[in-house]
Amino acid sequence: MCGIVGILGKHEAAPILVEALKRLEYRGYDSAGIATVNDGVLDRRRAVGKLVNLSDLLVHEPLLGKAGIGHTRWATHGAPTVSNAHPHRAGPIAVVHNGIIENFRELREELAASGFSFVTETDTETIALLTQKYMTDGMAPVEAAHKTLSRLDGAFALAFLFEGEDDLLIAARKGSPLAIGHGDGEVFVGSDAIAMAHLTDQITYLEEGDSAILTRTSVEIRNADGEIANREKRTIQIDQTRVDKAGHKHFMAKEIAEQPTVIGEAIRHYLAADGSKIALPDPGIDFTQFDRVVMVACGTAYFACMTAKYWFEQVARLPVEIDIASEFRYREPPVGGRTLALFVSQSGETADTLAALRYCEGKASKIVSVVNVPESSIARESDVALPILAGTEIGVASTKAFTCQLTVLLMLALAAAQQRGEIAEDTLSQHLADLRALPGLLNATLDREPTLRDAAHNLSKARDILFLGRGTMYPLAHEGALKLKEISYIHAEAYAAGELKHGPIALIDNKVPVIVMAPRDALFDKTVSNMQEVMARDGKVVLITDKAGATEASDGVWETAVMPDVPPLLAPILYALPAQLLAYHAAVAMGTDVDQPRNLAKSVTVE
Ligand code: M6R
């Protein structure tokens, strides 16, 4: 993870770097730091914890200079301490790094043998020391940096700054994204275009293995072979509006509340103008060309894939294989022709998902991504990138991106069914009418918040919680458990309701609440039988169901939350909301940092 920025500007760099880091804090918030060169003198400031701590430090210990680099950290090697915080410095070099240097132990040994000593536990320090070594050997900064780059294994995005050089930045990428921003007599570097959106809309994305030598008036990019490379300069459109909480206590609360609106927009985007059929944006996807779909993602996006498997198989009769990206990328799965490889990612930068996509290049007949950030690496490297239109998601716990992913995936499954002749016209029309009515049902679901808040207060006293579901409620149970774990730190697990008696039922006693997600659908009676088995063993059940389900099954249940009636196909989208609200209110009751929970980052750019 980690976010990096750099600037060769006309104004004092420190406040501009801090503003850019604010935009990158979603990548990590364990520590932050900046370094500048002022009249040739290199200096730095670093602080543990969130960016606000660095801003406070800069008030008391300002840093002058119009050239600088900055970093916000998600710790990989070494605890979040000041000495492990970036920028790392060795003599005349300061460097910021996103990624992992896999051969850092060998490099450390080599440097130690040459008499260099280490003051941090990081892999990054080896980069600074190696560059210092080459400069001590007589190399100029550019040559020393390139020599260093040639020694590094692993994934990285780097920016180097040098003492005595007020007009030089060196940037490089391999495996981690990095972009260059072009200003008027200024130049910028950032982990993504959003970091520089307050400075420029003229962006060049570095490609794998590229390095760039930057001055205020020149940008020289070289490819992995050291040859001069021409990379396209694009004009990007990024919403400049600073995102705020719009009166909510947390971004997560705001993002939960936005769902009826953003889902409504996503539905409109994928419907033909007359609303009679699904219309995929150009260049479209021809589903008659595929025999199967392989869907790959991480975390919440993976649970969106898990849900979509039910839809594609039931509605479009198209076999779907799903996998977690970190497993998929290394198990060498056969991906023949006539396979649609589909990658789902909010950020579009998740390292494992991107690696899985690259694995499929040249193997699958088409690579499609479902992303929230249209300028992201995953979007740019796909044959077709389908936007989910959720708008900026700030809360680390994904909410509106999940339900927008579900919405787009459902519409994709319906498009596949439509093209493959697997769905009758009137059935499709009914589904589309149901989709148009969905935002209203989601608003009605949000009205159930007080009941869910009360249930969450009771749940917040538990140490362990189980989630149960069948059919499309099974992936939802996983999503509910993940949401609860990541923001309330309560241990939660999900099981397919029918699987409980094969082991997990041994966990049940009156201290382990069990959340059962069960609309009154074709599988309801089966799930209720499993719920009875829990209650027969003193288990305390929270039942999330609809009116008919509550009437039939709430006897003996600890708490019942009644959702609006929803057509079964759309139930996963609607039932995501109570799962999110339970987690949110449990976390608020526990007093955790809801939007930036411990140990996590919004975008996971390391494997
Ligand atoms: O940006 P992505 O959708 O690729 O991220 C995948 C996961 O890291 C992400 O969904 C994570 O699990 C969330 N924090 C869940 O709320």
Tab-separated table of N, CA and C in Angstrom, residues 20-74:
chain	number	residue	atom	x	y	z
A	20	ALA	N	-1.691	16.737	-1.042
A	20	ALA	CA	-1.662	15.546	-1.903
A	20	ALA	C	-1.726	14.273	-1.055
A	21	LEU	N	-1.031	14.281	0.080
A	21	LEU	CA	-1.047	13.094	0.954
A	21	LEU	C	-2.433	12.857	1.535
A	22	LYS	N	-3.152	13.959	1.797
A	22	LYS	CA	-4.534	13.823	2.299
A	22	LYS	C	-5.349	12.982	1.328
A	23	ARG	N	-5.104	13.221	0.038
A	23	ARG	CA	-5.841	12.494	-0.997
A	23	ARG	C	-5.378	11.053	-1.129
A	24	LEU	N	-4.234	10.748	-0.527
A	24	LEU	CA	-3.693	9.383	-0.614
A	24	LEU	C	-3.807	8.624	0.704
A	25	GLU	N	-4.418	9.277	1.711
A	25	GLU	CA	-4.433	8.644	3.036
A	25	GLU	C	-5.220	7.337	3.024
A	26	TYR	N	-6.069	7.147	1.977
A	26	TYR	CA	-6.800	5.890	1.875
A	26	TYR	C	-5.846	4.712	1.696
A	27	ARG	N	-4.601	4.984	1.313
A	27	ARG	CA	-3.625	3.908	1.089
A	27	ARG	C	-2.923	3.469	2.370
A	28	GLY	N	-3.078	4.240	3.422
A	28	GLY	CA	-2.417	3.875	4.672
A	28	GLY	C	-2.345	5.082	5.577
A	29	TYR	N	-2.354	4.830	6.873
A	29	TYR	CA	-2.340	5.954	7.804
A	29	TYR	C	-1.585	5.587	9.079
A	30	ASP	N	-0.518	4.751	8.897
A	30	ASP	CA	0.292	4.370	10.060
A	30	ASP	C	1.295	5.465	10.426
A	31	SER	N	1.803	6.180	9.408
A	31	SER	CA	2.715	7.303	9.631
A	31	SER	C	2.760	8.104	8.336
A	32	ALA	N	3.335	9.302	8.418
A	32	ALA	CA	3.451	10.121	7.203
A	32	ALA	C	4.719	10.959	7.316
A	33	GLY	N	5.240	11.381	6.159
A	33	GLY	CA	6.444	12.211	6.198
A	33	GLY	C	6.669	12.928	4.880
A	34	ILE	N	7.456	14.003	4.960
A	34	ILE	CA	7.849	14.697	3.734
A	34	ILE	C	9.338	15.056	3.828
A	35	ALA	N	9.960	15.239	2.673
A	35	ALA	CA	11.334	15.763	2.615
A	35	ALA	C	11.345	16.845	1.555
A	36	THR	N	12.153	17.879	1.767
A	36	THR	CA	12.277	18.927	0.745
A	36	THR	C	13.760	19.256	0.542
A	37	VAL	N	14.019	19.920	-0.581
A	37	VAL	CA	15.352	20.497	-0.808
A	37	VAL	C	15.158	22.009	-0.865
A	38	ASN	N	15.893	22.714	0.003
A	38	ASN	CA	15.789	24.172	0.053
A	38	ASN	C	17.189	24.758	-0.107
A	39	ASP	N	17.400	25.483	-1.201
A	39	ASP	CA	18.740	25.999	-1.513
A	39	ASP	C	19.778	24.880	-1.390
A	40	GLY	N	19.445	23.745	-1.914
A	40	GLY	CA	20.369	22.621	-1.940
A	40	GLY	C	20.379	21.764	-0.686
A	41	VAL	N	19.708	22.229	0.399
A	41	VAL	CA	19.770	21.476	1.663
A	41	VAL	C	18.560	20.540	1.776
A	42	LEU	N	18.875	19.268	1.963
A	42	LEU	CA	17.829	18.242	2.092
A	42	LEU	C	17.454	18.078	3.562
A	43	ASP	N	16.136	18.108	3.835
A	43	ASP	CA	15.685	17.922	5.221
A	43	ASP	C	14.338	17.198	5.192
A	44	ARG	N	13.921	16.660	6.318
A	44	ARG	CA	12.649	15.908	6.329
A	44	ARG	C	11.939	16.057	7.665
A	45	ARG	N	10.626	15.768	7.675
A	45	ARG	CA	9.811	15.700	8.893
A	45	ARG	C	8.950	14.441	8.787
A	46	ARG	N	8.827	13.724	9.904
A	46	ARG	CA	8.021	12.500	9.898
A	46	ARG	C	7.232	12.394	11.196
A	47	ALA	N	6.054	11.814	11.136
A	47	ALA	CA	5.249	11.655	12.347
A	47	ALA	C	4.469	10.346	12.280
A	48	VAL	N	4.314	9.724	13.427
A	48	VAL	CA	3.554	8.468	13.520
A	48	VAL	C	2.064	8.794	13.536
A	49	GLY	N	1.244	7.882	13.009
A	49	GLY	CA	-0.211	8.043	13.042
A	49	GLY	C	-0.693	8.816	11.832
A	50	LYS	N	-1.869	9.391	11.988
A	50	LYS	CA	-2.513	10.005	10.825
A	50	LYS	C	-1.803	11.281	10.389
A	51	LEU	N	-2.167	11.718	9.213
A	51	LEU	CA	-1.523	12.868	8.577
A	51	LEU	C	-1.602	14.134	9.427
A	52	VAL	N	-2.660	14.238	10.199
A	52	VAL	CA	-2.847	15.425	11.035
A	52	VAL	C	-1.650	15.593	11.982
A	53	ASN	N	-1.031	14.498	12.374
A	53	ASN	CA	0.139	14.592	13.265
A	53	ASN	C	1.333	15.206	12.542
A	54	LEU	N	1.461	14.879	11.257
A	54	LEU	CA	2.533	15.497	10.468
A	54	LEU	C	2.240	16.990	10.282
A	55	SER	N	0.979	17.314	9.997
A	55	SER	CA	0.608	18.736	9.823
A	55	SER	C	0.930	19.515	11.089
A	56	ASP	N	0.604	18.947	12.254
A	56	ASP	CA	0.900	19.629	13.531
A	56	ASP	C	2.404	19.828	13.692
A	57	LEU	N	3.165	18.793	13.351
A	57	LEU	CA	4.625	18.893	13.477
A	57	LEU	C	5.172	20.013	12.586
A	58	LEU	N	4.590	20.122	11.382
A	58	LEU	CA	5.082	21.133	10.437
A	58	LEU	C	4.781	22.556	10.906
A	59	VAL	N	3.743	22.696	11.739
A	59	VAL	CA	3.447	24.025	12.296
A	59	VAL	C	4.599	24.442	13.206
A	60	HIS	N	5.085	23.497	14.014
A	60	HIS	CA	6.153	23.815	14.971
A	60	HIS	C	7.537	23.744	14.340
A	61	GLU	N	7.678	22.882	13.357
A	61	GLU	CA	8.988	22.718	12.695
A	61	GLU	C	8.785	22.773	11.187
A	62	PRO	N	8.569	23.983	10.642
A	62	PRO	CA	8.277	24.099	9.209
A	62	PRO	C	9.431	23.595	8.347
A	63	LEU	N	9.087	23.254	7.116
A	63	LEU	CA	10.082	22.762	6.174
A	63	LEU	C	9.965	23.613	4.914
A	64	LEU	N	11.030	24.308	4.569
A	64	LEU	CA	10.996	25.176	3.387
A	64	LEU	C	11.528	24.440	2.171
A	65	GLY	N	11.271	24.994	0.992
A	65	GLY	CA	11.781	24.398	-0.239
A	65	GLY	C	10.658	24.141	-1.220
A	66	LYS	N	11.000	24.304	-2.507
A	66	LYS	CA	9.969	24.155	-3.547
A	66	LYS	C	10.058	22.803	-4.254
A	67	ALA	N	10.971	21.961	-3.796
A	67	ALA	CA	11.076	20.599	-4.326
A	67	ALA	C	10.892	19.640	-3.154
A	68	GLY	N	10.071	18.624	-3.349
A	68	GLY	CA	9.875	17.717	-2.213
A	68	GLY	C	9.215	16.409	-2.601
A	69	ILE	N	9.272	15.471	-1.645
A	69	ILE	CA	8.573	14.188	-1.792
A	69	ILE	C	7.805	13.908	-0.501
A	70	GLY	N	6.770	13.090	-0.584
A	70	GLY	CA	5.967	12.791	0.604
A	70	GLY	C	5.460	11.364	0.579
A	71	HIS	N	5.024	10.905	1.750
A	71	HIS	CA	4.646	9.492	1.891
A	71	HIS	C	3.620	9.317	2.995
A	72	THR	N	2.622	8.484	2.748
A	72	THR	CA	1.730	8.038	3.812
A	72	THR	C	1.837	6.518	3.847
A	73	ARG	N	2.028	5.951	5.050
A	73	ARG	CA	2.518	4.567	5.145
A	73	ARG	C	1.473	3.583	5.646
A	74	TRP	N	1.478	2.404	5.068
A	74	TRP	CA	0.832	1.218	5.626
A	74	TRP	C	1.972	0.243	5.869
